[in-house]
Amino acid sequence: MINKCLFPVAGYGTRFLPATKAMPKEILPIVNKPLVQYGVEEASAAGIREFGFVTGRGKRAIEDHFDISYELEHQIAGTGKEEQLNSINELINNHTFAFTRQNEMKGLGHAILTGRNLIGDNAFAVVLADDFCVTEEGDDGVLGQMVQLYRQFRCSIVAIEEVPRDEAHKYGVIAGEPMKDGLYRITDMVEKPAADKAPSNLAIIGRYILTPDIFDILENTPPGKGGEIQITDALLEQARKGCVLAYQFRGRRFDCGSIDGFVEATNYVYQHVYRK
Ligand code: G1P
């Protein structure tokens, strides 16, 4: 029912310079797999088969990653190395990948609006690849958990987690009425508030399910925090008109947009996945 997932991947990744001078931050590997591939795998596990990427200049490597590399495959054909391409080839063979460019950086809301022509008129998922999420073995991925909720509630859903107050300024922060364990109906949300202005300690992380009316709302959303068009502002508008849910997911999230989170994720995957 949620068939499409949008990846806004136009950002520069300045925190990782010089690594990201010529390479997209989404291609940085957690051990031996690019960040963005983990995001696509999580969405695939949630039943999603169509992917749209909002890219920008210098992001060609993402397109190449989700395409066959004839030369490479020819080179390693018949050697044991072939199987190292299994995970990416499985994605390539069973999913479609479409790309469009955001030629001006005007915020996450603007990036999502730029992806409108890749999405159409159905509810869709958004993954910010920087937020790398893991769940217990046997449990659904974060997006899988959200897709199940969407089946029940049919409205936009954002993933949230508790953060210390002094980190509120890094996130969109919600206020909501509890509905059941870990599920809130949003009554307020603020993009990157100062600690004393944060409406709670519940921060949005980079997993969204959005109903398509969000596009018309985004068209009319004025620039907000940082002079950028914020998805948080558009979602608040949607919450006021109808309903937006916030879901405290099961699992753990690493902020791979920061060096510390990136290193923690790398150690985690090395120990729990790669060496296993
Ligand atoms: C974006 C959103 C923010 C959200 C965050 C999650 O911010 O604008 O509301 O909390 O992603 O990672 P960014 O990190 O792109 O500045």
PDB file of N, CA, C and O in Angstrom, residues 202-248:
ATOM      1  N   LEU A 202      10.602  14.937  22.679  1.00  0.00           N
ATOM      2  CA  LEU A 202      10.372  13.956  21.609  1.00  0.00           C
ATOM      3  C   LEU A 202      10.769  14.555  20.260  1.00  0.00           C
ATOM      4  O   LEU A 202      10.116  15.466  19.749  1.00  0.00           O
ATOM      5  N   ALA A 203      11.862  14.024  19.714  1.00  0.00           N
ATOM      6  CA  ALA A 203      12.433  14.578  18.486  1.00  0.00           C
ATOM      7  C   ALA A 203      12.084  13.712  17.285  1.00  0.00           C
ATOM      8  O   ALA A 203      12.036  12.480  17.380  1.00  0.00           O
ATOM      9  N   ILE A 204      11.861  14.382  16.157  1.00  0.00           N
ATOM     10  CA  ILE A 204      11.582  13.669  14.907  1.00  0.00           C
ATOM     11  C   ILE A 204      12.897  13.123  14.362  1.00  0.00           C
ATOM     12  O   ILE A 204      13.902  13.824  14.326  1.00  0.00           O
ATOM     13  N   ILE A 205      12.875  11.862  13.949  1.00  0.00           N
ATOM     14  CA  ILE A 205      14.049  11.338  13.256  1.00  0.00           C
ATOM     15  C   ILE A 205      13.657  11.021  11.807  1.00  0.00           C
ATOM     16  O   ILE A 205      12.478  11.065  11.461  1.00  0.00           O
ATOM     17  N   GLY A 206      14.623  10.728  10.988  1.00  0.00           N
ATOM     18  CA  GLY A 206      14.410  10.739   9.544  1.00  0.00           C
ATOM     19  C   GLY A 206      13.639   9.597   8.923  1.00  0.00           C
ATOM     20  O   GLY A 206      14.088   8.965   7.963  1.00  0.00           O
ATOM     21  N   ARG A 207      12.446   9.345   9.435  1.00  0.00           N
ATOM     22  CA  ARG A 207      11.520   8.383   8.820  1.00  0.00           C
ATOM     23  C   ARG A 207      10.136   9.003   8.849  1.00  0.00           C
ATOM     24  O   ARG A 207       9.631   9.354   9.927  1.00  0.00           O
ATOM     25  N   TYR A 208       9.533   9.121   7.684  1.00  0.00           N
ATOM     26  CA  TYR A 208       8.206   9.743   7.584  1.00  0.00           C
ATOM     27  C   TYR A 208       7.323   8.896   6.672  1.00  0.00           C
ATOM     28  O   TYR A 208       7.819   8.310   5.701  1.00  0.00           O
ATOM     29  N   ILE A 209       6.046   8.860   6.980  1.00  0.00           N
ATOM     30  CA  ILE A 209       5.062   8.447   5.983  1.00  0.00           C
ATOM     31  C   ILE A 209       4.183   9.666   5.775  1.00  0.00           C
ATOM     32  O   ILE A 209       3.707  10.270   6.747  1.00  0.00           O
ATOM     33  N   LEU A 210       4.031  10.056   4.512  1.00  0.00           N
ATOM     34  CA  LEU A 210       3.309  11.294   4.214  1.00  0.00           C
ATOM     35  C   LEU A 210       2.153  11.003   3.273  1.00  0.00           C
ATOM     36  O   LEU A 210       2.319  10.262   2.288  1.00  0.00           O
ATOM     37  N   THR A 211       1.009  11.590   3.581  1.00  0.00           N
ATOM     38  CA  THR A 211      -0.105  11.495   2.644  1.00  0.00           C
ATOM     39  C   THR A 211       0.102  12.590   1.589  1.00  0.00           C
ATOM     40  O   THR A 211       0.724  13.630   1.862  1.00  0.00           O
ATOM     41  N   PRO A 212      -0.382  12.363   0.347  1.00  0.00           N
ATOM     42  CA  PRO A 212       0.036  13.218  -0.766  1.00  0.00           C
ATOM     43  C   PRO A 212      -0.473  14.660  -0.698  1.00  0.00           C
ATOM     44  O   PRO A 212       0.059  15.523  -1.411  1.00  0.00           O
ATOM     45  N   ASP A 213      -1.460  14.930   0.162  1.00  0.00           N
ATOM     46  CA  ASP A 213      -1.897  16.325   0.318  1.00  0.00           C
ATOM     47  C   ASP A 213      -0.770  17.194   0.884  1.00  0.00           C
ATOM     48  O   ASP A 213      -0.833  18.421   0.837  1.00  0.00           O
ATOM     49  N   ILE A 214       0.291  16.561   1.371  1.00  0.00           N
ATOM     50  CA  ILE A 214       1.434  17.324   1.891  1.00  0.00           C
ATOM     51  C   ILE A 214       2.040  18.209   0.792  1.00  0.00           C
ATOM     52  O   ILE A 214       2.566  19.287   1.073  1.00  0.00           O
ATOM     53  N   PHE A 215       1.930  17.773  -0.480  1.00  0.00           N
ATOM     54  CA  PHE A 215       2.559  18.545  -1.556  1.00  0.00           C
ATOM     55  C   PHE A 215       1.898  19.919  -1.725  1.00  0.00           C
ATOM     56  O   PHE A 215       2.584  20.932  -1.856  1.00  0.00           O
ATOM     57  N   ASP A 216       0.563  19.928  -1.718  1.00  0.00           N
ATOM     58  CA  ASP A 216      -0.117  21.235  -1.851  1.00  0.00           C
ATOM     59  C   ASP A 216       0.191  22.116  -0.645  1.00  0.00           C
ATOM     60  O   ASP A 216       0.334  23.335  -0.776  1.00  0.00           O
ATOM     61  N   ILE A 217       0.278  21.491   0.515  1.00  0.00           N
ATOM     62  CA  ILE A 217       0.616  22.276   1.714  1.00  0.00           C
ATOM     63  C   ILE A 217       2.029  22.852   1.570  1.00  0.00           C
ATOM     64  O   ILE A 217       2.259  24.041   1.831  1.00  0.00           O
ATOM     65  N   LEU A 218       2.962  22.022   1.100  1.00  0.00           N
ATOM     66  CA  LEU A 218       4.348  22.492   0.927  1.00  0.00           C
ATOM     67  C   LEU A 218       4.437  23.641  -0.076  1.00  0.00           C
ATOM     68  O   LEU A 218       5.234  24.568   0.099  1.00  0.00           O
ATOM     69  N   GLU A 219       3.600  23.582  -1.118  1.00  0.00           N
ATOM     70  CA  GLU A 219       3.586  24.665  -2.121  1.00  0.00           C
ATOM     71  C   GLU A 219       3.322  26.009  -1.461  1.00  0.00           C
ATOM     72  O   GLU A 219       3.786  27.042  -1.926  1.00  0.00           O
ATOM     73  N   ASN A 220       2.531  25.960  -0.385  1.00  0.00           N
ATOM     74  CA  ASN A 220       2.118  27.198   0.273  1.00  0.00           C
ATOM     75  C   ASN A 220       2.795  27.428   1.617  1.00  0.00           C
ATOM     76  O   ASN A 220       2.349  28.265   2.392  1.00  0.00           O
ATOM     77  N   THR A 221       3.838  26.648   1.900  1.00  0.00           N
ATOM     78  CA  THR A 221       4.545  26.809   3.173  1.00  0.00           C
ATOM     79  C   THR A 221       5.650  27.844   3.013  1.00  0.00           C
ATOM     80  O   THR A 221       6.543  27.669   2.185  1.00  0.00           O
ATOM     81  N   PRO A 222       5.585  28.933   3.764  1.00  0.00           N
ATOM     82  CA  PRO A 222       6.630  29.943   3.634  1.00  0.00           C
ATOM     83  C   PRO A 222       7.933  29.447   4.268  1.00  0.00           C
ATOM     84  O   PRO A 222       7.903  28.540   5.107  1.00  0.00           O
ATOM     85  N   PRO A 223       9.070  30.032   3.893  1.00  0.00           N
ATOM     86  CA  PRO A 223      10.321  29.652   4.529  1.00  0.00           C
ATOM     87  C   PRO A 223      10.225  29.818   6.043  1.00  0.00           C
ATOM     88  O   PRO A 223       9.609  30.755   6.540  1.00  0.00           O
ATOM     89  N   GLY A 224      10.767  28.871   6.771  1.00  0.00           N
ATOM     90  CA  GLY A 224      10.730  28.896   8.236  1.00  0.00           C
ATOM     91  C   GLY A 224      12.134  28.980   8.792  1.00  0.00           C
ATOM     92  O   GLY A 224      12.947  29.782   8.333  1.00  0.00           O
ATOM     93  N   LYS A 225      12.421  28.111   9.758  1.00  0.00           N
ATOM     94  CA  LYS A 225      13.733  28.095  10.416  1.00  0.00           C
ATOM     95  C   LYS A 225      14.869  28.106   9.382  1.00  0.00           C
ATOM     96  O   LYS A 225      14.841  27.349   8.418  1.00  0.00           O
ATOM     97  N   GLY A 226      15.813  28.997   9.575  1.00  0.00           N
ATOM     98  CA  GLY A 226      16.976  29.053   8.682  1.00  0.00           C
ATOM     99  C   GLY A 226      16.641  29.549   7.288  1.00  0.00           C
ATOM    100  O   GLY A 226      17.444  29.395   6.364  1.00  0.00           O
ATOM    101  N   GLY A 227      15.432  30.134   7.101  1.00  0.00           N
ATOM    102  CA  GLY A 227      15.042  30.629   5.781  1.00  0.00           C
ATOM    103  C   GLY A 227      14.718  29.493   4.807  1.00  0.00           C
ATOM    104  O   GLY A 227      14.626  29.707   3.597  1.00  0.00           O
ATOM    105  N   GLU A 228      14.539  28.277   5.335  1.00  0.00           N
ATOM    106  CA  GLU A 228      14.288  27.120   4.478  1.00  0.00           C
ATOM    107  C   GLU A 228      12.834  26.649   4.603  1.00  0.00           C
ATOM    108  O   GLU A 228      12.189  26.870   5.632  1.00  0.00           O
ATOM    109  N   ILE A 229      12.358  25.983   3.562  1.00  0.00           N
ATOM    110  CA  ILE A 229      11.002  25.418   3.619  1.00  0.00           C
ATOM    111  C   ILE A 229      11.083  24.114   4.398  1.00  0.00           C
ATOM    112  O   ILE A 229      11.784  23.181   3.989  1.00  0.00           O
ATOM    113  N   GLN A 230      10.398  24.085   5.528  1.00  0.00           N
ATOM    114  CA  GLN A 230      10.547  22.983   6.482  1.00  0.00           C
ATOM    115  C   GLN A 230       9.376  22.011   6.377  1.00  0.00           C
ATOM    116  O   GLN A 230       8.210  22.422   6.410  1.00  0.00           O
ATOM    117  N   ILE A 231       9.700  20.729   6.303  1.00  0.00           N
ATOM    118  CA  ILE A 231       8.636  19.709   6.327  1.00  0.00           C
ATOM    119  C   ILE A 231       7.887  19.771   7.659  1.00  0.00           C
ATOM    120  O   ILE A 231       6.683  19.519   7.722  1.00  0.00           O
ATOM    121  N   THR A 232       8.604  20.137   8.726  1.00  0.00           N
ATOM    122  CA  THR A 232       7.972  20.241  10.047  1.00  0.00           C
ATOM    123  C   THR A 232       6.803  21.233  10.006  1.00  0.00           C
ATOM    124  O   THR A 232       5.733  20.960  10.561  1.00  0.00           O
ATOM    125  N   ASP A 233       6.991  22.387   9.355  1.00  0.00           N
ATOM    126  CA  ASP A 233       5.926  23.398   9.284  1.00  0.00           C
ATOM    127  C   ASP A 233       4.733  22.870   8.483  1.00  0.00           C
ATOM    128  O   ASP A 233       3.572  23.081   8.860  1.00  0.00           O
ATOM    129  N   ALA A 234       5.037  22.182   7.376  1.00  0.00           N
ATOM    130  CA  ALA A 234       3.947  21.639   6.545  1.00  0.00           C
ATOM    131  C   ALA A 234       3.177  20.562   7.320  1.00  0.00           C
ATOM    132  O   ALA A 234       1.951  20.481   7.242  1.00  0.00           O
ATOM    133  N   LEU A 235       3.901  19.747   8.072  1.00  0.00           N
ATOM    134  CA  LEU A 235       3.232  18.693   8.853  1.00  0.00           C
ATOM    135  C   LEU A 235       2.363  19.279   9.960  1.00  0.00           C
ATOM    136  O   LEU A 235       1.300  18.740  10.278  1.00  0.00           O
ATOM    137  N   LEU A 236       2.800  20.385  10.532  1.00  0.00           N
ATOM    138  CA  LEU A 236       1.979  21.017  11.567  1.00  0.00           C
ATOM    139  C   LEU A 236       0.664  21.503  10.964  1.00  0.00           C
ATOM    140  O   LEU A 236      -0.410  21.338  11.544  1.00  0.00           O
ATOM    141  N   GLU A 237       0.768  22.061   9.770  1.00  0.00           N
ATOM    142  CA  GLU A 237      -0.438  22.498   9.053  1.00  0.00           C
ATOM    143  C   GLU A 237      -1.372  21.291   8.803  1.00  0.00           C
ATOM    144  O   GLU A 237      -2.577  21.371   9.024  1.00  0.00           O
ATOM    145  N   GLN A 238      -0.769  20.200   8.383  1.00  0.00           N
ATOM    146  CA  GLN A 238      -1.550  18.985   8.135  1.00  0.00           C
ATOM    147  C   GLN A 238      -2.195  18.475   9.440  1.00  0.00           C
ATOM    148  O   GLN A 238      -3.344  18.039   9.444  1.00  0.00           O
ATOM    149  N   ALA A 239      -1.451  18.579  10.526  1.00  0.00           N
ATOM    150  CA  ALA A 239      -1.969  18.131  11.832  1.00  0.00           C
ATOM    151  C   ALA A 239      -3.151  18.994  12.257  1.00  0.00           C
ATOM    152  O   ALA A 239      -4.121  18.497  12.839  1.00  0.00           O
ATOM    153  N   ARG A 240      -3.075  20.286  11.940  1.00  0.00           N
ATOM    154  CA  ARG A 240      -4.168  21.204  12.325  1.00  0.00           C
ATOM    155  C   ARG A 240      -5.426  20.919  11.521  1.00  0.00           C
ATOM    156  O   ARG A 240      -6.542  21.025  12.026  1.00  0.00           O
ATOM    157  N   LYS A 241      -5.226  20.584  10.231  1.00  0.00           N
ATOM    158  CA  LYS A 241      -6.387  20.313   9.365  1.00  0.00           C
ATOM    159  C   LYS A 241      -6.978  18.938   9.628  1.00  0.00           C
ATOM    160  O   LYS A 241      -8.152  18.713   9.399  1.00  0.00           O
ATOM    161  N   GLY A 242      -6.123  17.992   9.992  1.00  0.00           N
ATOM    162  CA  GLY A 242      -6.597  16.616  10.147  1.00  0.00           C
ATOM    163  C   GLY A 242      -5.849  15.918  11.258  1.00  0.00           C
ATOM    164  O   GLY A 242      -5.999  16.258  12.427  1.00  0.00           O
ATOM    165  N   CYS A 243      -5.001  14.974  10.877  1.00  0.00           N
ATOM    166  CA  CYS A 243      -4.297  14.203  11.906  1.00  0.00           C
ATOM    167  C   CYS A 243      -2.895  13.838  11.429  1.00  0.00           C
ATOM    168  O   CYS A 243      -2.708  13.440  10.280  1.00  0.00           O
ATOM    169  N   VAL A 244      -1.921  14.027  12.288  1.00  0.00           N
ATOM    170  CA  VAL A 244      -0.558  13.516  12.051  1.00  0.00           C
ATOM    171  C   VAL A 244      -0.138  12.788  13.323  1.00  0.00           C
ATOM    172  O   VAL A 244      -0.347  13.298  14.429  1.00  0.00           O
ATOM    173  N   LEU A 245       0.418  11.602  13.146  1.00  0.00           N
ATOM    174  CA  LEU A 245       0.835  10.806  14.291  1.00  0.00           C
ATOM    175  C   LEU A 245       2.346  10.853  14.458  1.00  0.00           C
ATOM    176  O   LEU A 245       3.090  11.018  13.487  1.00  0.00           O
ATOM    177  N   ALA A 246       2.776  10.697  15.705  1.00  0.00           N
ATOM    178  CA  ALA A 246       4.200  10.564  16.009  1.00  0.00           C
ATOM    179  C   ALA A 246       4.377   9.221  16.695  1.00  0.00           C
ATOM    180  O   ALA A 246       3.634   8.879  17.614  1.00  0.00           O
ATOM    181  N   TYR A 247       5.363   8.476  16.215  1.00  0.00           N
ATOM    182  CA  TYR A 247       5.519   7.086  16.659  1.00  0.00           C
ATOM    183  C   TYR A 247       6.918   6.856  17.239  1.00  0.00           C
ATOM    184  O   TYR A 247       7.916   7.042  16.548  1.00  0.00           O
ATOM    185  N   GLN A 248       6.925   6.471  18.501  1.00  0.00           N
ATOM    186  CA  GLN A 248       8.186   6.157  19.176  1.00  0.00           C
ATOM    187  C   GLN A 248       8.543   4.709  18.829  1.00  0.00           C
ATOM    188  O   GLN A 248       7.968   3.785  19.401  1.00  0.00           O
TER     189      GLN A 248
END
